[in-house]
Short mmCIF file of C-alpha atoms in Angstrom, two decimals:
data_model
loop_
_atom_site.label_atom_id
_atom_site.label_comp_id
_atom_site.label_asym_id
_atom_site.label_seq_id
_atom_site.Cartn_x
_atom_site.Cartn_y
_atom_site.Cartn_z
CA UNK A 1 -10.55 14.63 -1.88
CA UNK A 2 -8.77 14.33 1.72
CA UNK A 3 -8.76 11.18 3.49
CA UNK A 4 -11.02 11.24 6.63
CA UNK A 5 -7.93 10.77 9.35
CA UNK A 6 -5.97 14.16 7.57
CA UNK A 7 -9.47 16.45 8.59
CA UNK A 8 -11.08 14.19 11.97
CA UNK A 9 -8.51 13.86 14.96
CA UNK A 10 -11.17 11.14 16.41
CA UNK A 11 -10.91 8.77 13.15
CA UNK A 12 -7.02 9.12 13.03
CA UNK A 13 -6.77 7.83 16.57
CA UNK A 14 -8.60 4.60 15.81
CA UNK A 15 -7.09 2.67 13.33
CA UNK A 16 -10.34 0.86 12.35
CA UNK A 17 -11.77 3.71 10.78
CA UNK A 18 -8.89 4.16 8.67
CA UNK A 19 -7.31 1.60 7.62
CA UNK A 20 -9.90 0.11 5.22
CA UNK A 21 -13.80 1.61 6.32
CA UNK A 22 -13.91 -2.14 7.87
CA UNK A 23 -16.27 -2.65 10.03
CA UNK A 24 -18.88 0.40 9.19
CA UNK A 25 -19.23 -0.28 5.53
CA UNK A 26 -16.42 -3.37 4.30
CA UNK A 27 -17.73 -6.12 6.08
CA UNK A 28 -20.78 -6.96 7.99
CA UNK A 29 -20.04 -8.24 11.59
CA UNK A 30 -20.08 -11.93 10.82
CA UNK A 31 -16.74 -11.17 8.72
CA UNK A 32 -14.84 -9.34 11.28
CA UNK A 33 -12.69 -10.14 14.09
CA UNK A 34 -10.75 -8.27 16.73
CA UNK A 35 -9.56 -8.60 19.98
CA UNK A 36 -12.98 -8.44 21.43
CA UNK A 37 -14.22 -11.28 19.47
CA UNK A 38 -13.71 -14.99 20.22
CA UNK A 39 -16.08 -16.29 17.25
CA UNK A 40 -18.29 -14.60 14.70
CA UNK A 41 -22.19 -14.68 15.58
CA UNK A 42 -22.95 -17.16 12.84
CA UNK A 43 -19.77 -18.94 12.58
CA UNK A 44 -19.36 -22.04 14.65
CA UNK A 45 -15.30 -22.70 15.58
CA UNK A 46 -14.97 -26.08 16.22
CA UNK A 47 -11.33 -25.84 15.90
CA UNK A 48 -11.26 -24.07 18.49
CA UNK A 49 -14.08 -25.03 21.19
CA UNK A 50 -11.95 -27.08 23.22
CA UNK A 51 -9.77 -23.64 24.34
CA UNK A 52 -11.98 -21.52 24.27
CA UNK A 53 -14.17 -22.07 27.48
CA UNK A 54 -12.21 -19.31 29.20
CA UNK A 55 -14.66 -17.41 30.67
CA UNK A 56 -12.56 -14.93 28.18
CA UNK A 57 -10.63 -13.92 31.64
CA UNK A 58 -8.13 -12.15 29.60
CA UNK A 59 -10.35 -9.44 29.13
CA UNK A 60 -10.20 -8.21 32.04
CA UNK A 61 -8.57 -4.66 31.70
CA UNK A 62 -9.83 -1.36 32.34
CA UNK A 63 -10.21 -0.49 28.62
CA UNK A 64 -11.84 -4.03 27.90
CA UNK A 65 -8.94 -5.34 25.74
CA UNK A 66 -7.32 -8.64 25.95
CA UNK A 67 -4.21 -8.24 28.98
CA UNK A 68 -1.16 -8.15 27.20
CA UNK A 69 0.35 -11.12 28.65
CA UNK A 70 -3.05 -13.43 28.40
CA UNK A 71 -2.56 -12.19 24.27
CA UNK A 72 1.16 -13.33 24.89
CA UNK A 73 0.38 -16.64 26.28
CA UNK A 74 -2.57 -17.83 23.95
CA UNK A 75 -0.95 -16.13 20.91
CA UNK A 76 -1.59 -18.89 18.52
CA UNK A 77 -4.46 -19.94 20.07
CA UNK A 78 -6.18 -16.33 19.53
CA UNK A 79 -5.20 -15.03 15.92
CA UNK A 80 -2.58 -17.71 14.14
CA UNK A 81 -5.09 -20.50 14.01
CA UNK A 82 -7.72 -18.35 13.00
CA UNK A 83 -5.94 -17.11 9.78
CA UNK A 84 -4.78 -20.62 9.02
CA UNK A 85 -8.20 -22.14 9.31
CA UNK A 86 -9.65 -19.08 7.12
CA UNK A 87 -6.56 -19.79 4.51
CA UNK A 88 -7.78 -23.51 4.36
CA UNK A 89 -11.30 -22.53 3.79
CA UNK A 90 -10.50 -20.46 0.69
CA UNK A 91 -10.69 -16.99 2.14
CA UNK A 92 -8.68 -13.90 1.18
CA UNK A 93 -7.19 -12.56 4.64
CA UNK A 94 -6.21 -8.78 5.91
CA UNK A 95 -4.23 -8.72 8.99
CA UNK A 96 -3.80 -4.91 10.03
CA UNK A 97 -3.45 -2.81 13.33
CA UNK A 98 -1.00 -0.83 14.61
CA UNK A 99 2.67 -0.93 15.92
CA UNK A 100 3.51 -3.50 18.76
CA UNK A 101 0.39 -5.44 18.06
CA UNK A 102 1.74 -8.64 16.62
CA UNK A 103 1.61 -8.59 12.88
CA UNK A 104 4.61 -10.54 12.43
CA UNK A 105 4.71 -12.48 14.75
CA UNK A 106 1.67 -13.44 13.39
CA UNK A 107 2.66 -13.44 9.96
CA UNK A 108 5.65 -15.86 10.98
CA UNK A 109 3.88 -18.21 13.04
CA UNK A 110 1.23 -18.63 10.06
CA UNK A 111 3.83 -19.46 7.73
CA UNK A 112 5.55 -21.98 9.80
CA UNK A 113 2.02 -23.76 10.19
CA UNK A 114 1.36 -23.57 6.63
CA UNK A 115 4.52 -24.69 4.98
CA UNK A 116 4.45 -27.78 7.60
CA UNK A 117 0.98 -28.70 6.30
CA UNK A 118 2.26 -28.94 3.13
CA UNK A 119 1.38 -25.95 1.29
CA UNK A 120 2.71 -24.56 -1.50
CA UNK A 121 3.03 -21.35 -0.06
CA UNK A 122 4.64 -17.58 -1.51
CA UNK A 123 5.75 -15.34 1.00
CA UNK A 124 6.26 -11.39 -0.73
CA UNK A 125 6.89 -8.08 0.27
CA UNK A 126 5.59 -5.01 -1.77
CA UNK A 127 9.21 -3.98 -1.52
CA UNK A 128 12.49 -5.33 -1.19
CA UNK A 129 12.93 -4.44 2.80
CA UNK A 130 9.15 -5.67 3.44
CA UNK A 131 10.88 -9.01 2.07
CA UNK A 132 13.52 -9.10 4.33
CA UNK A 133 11.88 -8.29 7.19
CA UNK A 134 10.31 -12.13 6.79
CA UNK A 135 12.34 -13.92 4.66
CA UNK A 136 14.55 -15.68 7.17
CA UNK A 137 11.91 -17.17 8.94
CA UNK A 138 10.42 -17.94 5.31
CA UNK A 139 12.80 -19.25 3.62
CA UNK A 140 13.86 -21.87 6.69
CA UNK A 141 10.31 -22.76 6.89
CA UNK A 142 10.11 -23.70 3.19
CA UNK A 143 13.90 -25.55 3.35
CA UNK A 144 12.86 -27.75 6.11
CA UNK A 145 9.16 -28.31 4.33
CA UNK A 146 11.53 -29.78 1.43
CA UNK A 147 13.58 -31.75 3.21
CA UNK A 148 10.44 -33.49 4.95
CA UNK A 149 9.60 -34.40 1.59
CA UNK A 150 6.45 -32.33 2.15
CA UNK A 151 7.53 -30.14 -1.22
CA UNK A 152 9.39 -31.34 -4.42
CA UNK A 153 12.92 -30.12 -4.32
CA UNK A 154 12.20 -27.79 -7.29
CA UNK A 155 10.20 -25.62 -4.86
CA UNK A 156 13.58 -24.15 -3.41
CA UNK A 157 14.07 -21.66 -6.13
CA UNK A 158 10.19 -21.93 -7.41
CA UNK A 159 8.79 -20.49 -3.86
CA UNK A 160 11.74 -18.52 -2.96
CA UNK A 161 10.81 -15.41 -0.71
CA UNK A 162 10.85 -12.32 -3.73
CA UNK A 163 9.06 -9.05 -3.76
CA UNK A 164 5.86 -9.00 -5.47
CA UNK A 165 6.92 -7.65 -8.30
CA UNK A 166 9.26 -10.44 -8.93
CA UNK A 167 7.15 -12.78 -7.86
CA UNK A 168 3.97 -12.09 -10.28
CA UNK A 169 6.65 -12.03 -13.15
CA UNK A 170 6.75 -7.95 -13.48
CA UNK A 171 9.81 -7.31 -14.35
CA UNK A 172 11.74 -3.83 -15.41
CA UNK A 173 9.32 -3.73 -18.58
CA UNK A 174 6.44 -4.46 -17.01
CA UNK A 175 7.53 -1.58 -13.82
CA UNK A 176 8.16 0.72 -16.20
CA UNK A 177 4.91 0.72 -18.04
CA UNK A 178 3.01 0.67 -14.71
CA UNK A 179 5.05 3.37 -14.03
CA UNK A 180 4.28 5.56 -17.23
CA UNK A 181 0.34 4.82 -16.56
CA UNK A 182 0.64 5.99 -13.06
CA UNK A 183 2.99 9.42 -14.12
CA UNK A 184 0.06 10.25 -16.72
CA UNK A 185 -2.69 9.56 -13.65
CA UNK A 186 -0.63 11.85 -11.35
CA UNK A 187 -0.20 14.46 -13.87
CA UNK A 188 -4.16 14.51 -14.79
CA UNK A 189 -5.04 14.42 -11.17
CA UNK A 190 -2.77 17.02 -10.00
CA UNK A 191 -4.16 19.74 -13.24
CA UNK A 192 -7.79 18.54 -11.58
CA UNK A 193 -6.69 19.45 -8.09
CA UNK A 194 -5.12 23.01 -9.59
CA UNK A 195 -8.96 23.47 -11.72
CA UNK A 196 -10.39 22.87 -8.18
CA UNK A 197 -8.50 25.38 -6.32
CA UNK A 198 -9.21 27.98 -9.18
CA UNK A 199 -12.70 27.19 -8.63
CA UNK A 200 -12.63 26.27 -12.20
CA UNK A 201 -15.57 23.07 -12.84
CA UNK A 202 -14.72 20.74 -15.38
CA UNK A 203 -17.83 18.37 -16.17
CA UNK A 204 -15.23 16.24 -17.92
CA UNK A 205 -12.86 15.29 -15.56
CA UNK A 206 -12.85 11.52 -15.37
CA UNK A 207 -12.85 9.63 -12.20
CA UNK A 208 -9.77 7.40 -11.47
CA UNK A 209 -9.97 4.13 -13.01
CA UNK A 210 -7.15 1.46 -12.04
CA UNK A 211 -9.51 -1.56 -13.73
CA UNK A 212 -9.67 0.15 -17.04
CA UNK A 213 -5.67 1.21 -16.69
CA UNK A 214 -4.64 -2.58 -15.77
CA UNK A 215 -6.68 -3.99 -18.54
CA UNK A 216 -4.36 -1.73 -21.14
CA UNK A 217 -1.23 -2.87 -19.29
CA UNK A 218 -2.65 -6.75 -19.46
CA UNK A 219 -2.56 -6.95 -23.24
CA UNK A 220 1.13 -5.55 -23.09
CA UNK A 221 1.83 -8.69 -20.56
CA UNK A 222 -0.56 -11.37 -22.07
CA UNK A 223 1.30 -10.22 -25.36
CA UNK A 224 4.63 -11.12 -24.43
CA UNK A 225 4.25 -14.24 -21.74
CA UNK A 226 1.06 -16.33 -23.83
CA UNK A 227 3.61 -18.75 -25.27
CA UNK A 228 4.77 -19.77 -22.21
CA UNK A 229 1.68 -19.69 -20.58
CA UNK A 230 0.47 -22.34 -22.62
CA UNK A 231 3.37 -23.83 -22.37
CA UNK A 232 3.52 -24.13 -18.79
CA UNK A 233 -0.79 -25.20 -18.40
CA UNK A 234 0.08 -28.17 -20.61
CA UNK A 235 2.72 -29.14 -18.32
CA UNK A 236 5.34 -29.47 -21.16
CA UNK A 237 7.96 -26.58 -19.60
CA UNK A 238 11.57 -28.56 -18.55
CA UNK A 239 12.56 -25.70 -16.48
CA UNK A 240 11.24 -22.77 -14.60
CA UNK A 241 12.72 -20.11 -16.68
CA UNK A 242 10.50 -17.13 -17.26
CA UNK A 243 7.36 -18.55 -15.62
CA UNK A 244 6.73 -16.20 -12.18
CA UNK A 245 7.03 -17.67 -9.29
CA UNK A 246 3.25 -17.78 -8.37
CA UNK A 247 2.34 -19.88 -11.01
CA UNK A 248 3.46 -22.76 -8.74
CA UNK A 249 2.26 -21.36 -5.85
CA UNK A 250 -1.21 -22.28 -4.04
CA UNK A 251 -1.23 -19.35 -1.81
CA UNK A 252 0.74 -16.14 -1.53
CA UNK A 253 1.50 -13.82 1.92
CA UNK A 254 2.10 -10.17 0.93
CA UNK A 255 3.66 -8.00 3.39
CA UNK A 256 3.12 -4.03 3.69
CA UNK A 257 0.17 -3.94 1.95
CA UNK A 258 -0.16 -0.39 2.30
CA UNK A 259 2.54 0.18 0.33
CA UNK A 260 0.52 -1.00 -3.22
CA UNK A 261 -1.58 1.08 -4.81
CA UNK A 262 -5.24 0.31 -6.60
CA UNK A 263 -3.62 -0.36 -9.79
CA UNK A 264 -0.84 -2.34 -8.75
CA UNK A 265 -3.48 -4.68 -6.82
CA UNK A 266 -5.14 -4.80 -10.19
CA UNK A 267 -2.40 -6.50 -11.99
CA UNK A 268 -1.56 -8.86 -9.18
CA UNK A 269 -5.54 -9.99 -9.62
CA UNK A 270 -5.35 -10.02 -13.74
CA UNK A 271 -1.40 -11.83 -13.34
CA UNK A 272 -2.63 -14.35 -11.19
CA UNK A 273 -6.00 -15.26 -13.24
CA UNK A 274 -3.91 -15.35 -16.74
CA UNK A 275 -1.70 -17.91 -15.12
CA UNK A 276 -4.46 -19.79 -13.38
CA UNK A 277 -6.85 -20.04 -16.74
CA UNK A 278 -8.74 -22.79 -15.20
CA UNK A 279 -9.56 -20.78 -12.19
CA UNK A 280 -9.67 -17.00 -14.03
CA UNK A 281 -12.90 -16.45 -12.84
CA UNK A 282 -11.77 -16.22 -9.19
CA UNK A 283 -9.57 -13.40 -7.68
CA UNK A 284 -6.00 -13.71 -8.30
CA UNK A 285 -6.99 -17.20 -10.22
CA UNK A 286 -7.59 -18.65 -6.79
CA UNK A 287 -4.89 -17.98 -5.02
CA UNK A 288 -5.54 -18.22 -1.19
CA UNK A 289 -3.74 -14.51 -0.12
CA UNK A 290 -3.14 -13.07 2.75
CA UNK A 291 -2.18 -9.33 3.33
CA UNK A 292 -0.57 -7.94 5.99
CA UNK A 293 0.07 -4.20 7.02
CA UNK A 294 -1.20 -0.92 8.15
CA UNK A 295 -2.75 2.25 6.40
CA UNK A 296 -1.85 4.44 8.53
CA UNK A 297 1.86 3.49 8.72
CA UNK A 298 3.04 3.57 5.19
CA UNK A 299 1.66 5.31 2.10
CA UNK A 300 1.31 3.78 -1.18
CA UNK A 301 4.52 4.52 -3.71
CA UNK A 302 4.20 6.64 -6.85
CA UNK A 303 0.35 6.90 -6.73
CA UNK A 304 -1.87 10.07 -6.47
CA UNK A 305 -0.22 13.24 -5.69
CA UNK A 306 2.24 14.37 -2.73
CA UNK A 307 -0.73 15.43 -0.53
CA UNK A 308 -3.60 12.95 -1.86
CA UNK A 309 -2.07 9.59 -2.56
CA UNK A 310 -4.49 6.99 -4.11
CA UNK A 311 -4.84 4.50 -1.24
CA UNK A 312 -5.84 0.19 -2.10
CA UNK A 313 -8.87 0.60 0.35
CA UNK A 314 -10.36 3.63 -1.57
CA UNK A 315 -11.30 0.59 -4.31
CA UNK A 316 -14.77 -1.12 -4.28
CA UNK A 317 -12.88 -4.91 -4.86
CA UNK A 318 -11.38 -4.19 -1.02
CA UNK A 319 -14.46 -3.24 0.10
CA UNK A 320 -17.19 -5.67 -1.43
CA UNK A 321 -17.54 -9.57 -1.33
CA UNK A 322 -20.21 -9.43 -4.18
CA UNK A 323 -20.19 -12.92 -5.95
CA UNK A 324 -16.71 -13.13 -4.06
CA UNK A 325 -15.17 -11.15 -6.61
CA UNK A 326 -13.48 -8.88 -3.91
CA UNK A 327 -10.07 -8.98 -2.48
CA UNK A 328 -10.69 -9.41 0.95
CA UNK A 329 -12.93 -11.91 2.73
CA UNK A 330 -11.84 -11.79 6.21
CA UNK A 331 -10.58 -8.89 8.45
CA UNK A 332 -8.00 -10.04 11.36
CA UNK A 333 -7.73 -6.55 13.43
CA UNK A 334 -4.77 -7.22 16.00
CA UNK A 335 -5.72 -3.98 19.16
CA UNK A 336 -4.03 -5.35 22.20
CA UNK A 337 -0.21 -3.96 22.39
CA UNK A 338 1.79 -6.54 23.32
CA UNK A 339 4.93 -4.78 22.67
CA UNK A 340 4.53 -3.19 26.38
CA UNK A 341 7.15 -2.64 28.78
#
């Protein structure tokens, strides 16, 4: 099956439509915010009522888009204390649009307001560059957190900035048998895709499932980290050895989302309950996340085939907030480019 922006020029040049099916079927309009939006219909801001009696004069443009420079000015006002106030509340947060929109400045500004409220916060990349890209302004946020005496001192190495991998404790083991599950997916999907263009119909052919593929990796993980698990939820662990960094962590910022695949995002969920067993019946164990990132930029890695790669969105836990089981519970959709000359 093609995505819809490889066969519809008009859905690749809107982002909306392809980054996650946001705003037609994802979320209903109370649960969505863009440029164009100062509050949701029945959402009351009271954070924010004292700035925002504007007359929205920044949307003033011929396309009806903030001005660039208005966006520039009221930066924080408009998006970072938004996602900080959603963060508080509990919500799981997608930032997304497109190049020269603002996603990290964004990103940075919302971790320097949430490590100086105190927060025991995880910055990640889904790879080691994504990581880089934000770790400077992470890890200087989370030094000078410390040194307020707003974190214990054992949070240096405990909430270091890591890739996601590292930082859910999945480590060269743990890659490697994600890895194998994923070559055997690829290798059934691509004889499926071959039956297809034969015009051969097989009524057995078995749709993706990345729930039923983490659970098998889970009991390989549970299997070899339970003694320290319990270790760690009695509070009886004298060093951090071996225990992933998000056990200590009250909220985690992934960047590049696009880059993890349906499975992948099924671990992080199952990792984060197994260490959280108090709060396993939430996503991720509770964990406040944020993601950050574009669809349309970068494709997931080793997922799907060449031509059809298995994309997070394409899951129903993206896309649904049924008994707030989903991953996402807030969209922030960044449109205005304020990268212009």
């Amino acid at each position: 099956m093609k995505r819809a922006w490889q066969d519809d020029p008009e859905v690749a040049r809107d982002v909306e439509e392809a980054m996650c099916l946001a705003k037609s079927t994802a979320f209903d309009d109370d649960d969505y915010f863009d440029d164009n939006h100062w509050t949701f219909e029945n959402e009351t801001d009271e954070t924010d009522d004292d700035d925002d009696d504007d007359d929205n004069s920044g949307t003033d443009n011929k396309d009806g888009e903030l001005d660039a420079e208005y966006v520039k000015e009221n930066f924080d006002r408009l998006y970072v204390k938004k996602v900080v106030r959603w963060v508080d509340e509990g919500m799981n947060v997608f930032v997304t649009g497109s190049q020269g929109r603002g996603k990290s400045t964004c990103m940075k500004n919302v971790i320097r307001e949430l490590y100086r409220a105190g927060n025991r916060l995880l910055v990640t990349g889904s790879t080691g560059t994504a990581v880089v890209n934000i770790s400077d302004v992470a890890q200087m946020e989370l030094d000078q957190a410390i040194a307020n005496d707003l974190l214990p001192n054992e949070m240096a190495s405990a909430l270091a900035p890591d890739t996601v991998h590292s930082a859910f404790g999945l480590r060269y083991r743990e890659n490697a048998s994600l890895q194998k599950l994923r070559n055997a997916e690829t290798k059934r999907a691509t004889e499926a895709e071959v039956k297809m263009k034969e015009g051969v119909e097989d009524e057995h052919v078995e749709q993706r499932d990345a729930s039923k593929m983490a659970e098998g990796f889970m009991r390989e993980y549970i299997g070899r980290h339970q003694t320290l698990q319990r270790i760690f939820v009695k509070g009886e662990h004298s060093s951090q050895k071996g225990i992933p960094a998000i056990a200590f962590a009250d909220m985690v910022i992934i960047d590049e989302i696009s880059m993890i695949d349906d499975l992948l995002m099924e671990v992080l969920d199952s990792v984060g309950r197994f260490w959280r067993p108090s709060e396993s019946h939430r996503p991720f164990g509770g964990l406040r996340m944020v993601f950050v990132g574009d669809f349309q930029q970068l494709p997931p890695v080793g997922s799907g085939t060449r031509q059809n790669p298995i994309y997070l969105f394409e899951n129903e836990k993206w896309k649904t907030r049924t008994a707030r089981q989903g991953w996402v519970d807030r969209v922030l959709h960044l449109k205005t480019n304020i990268r212009q000359e």
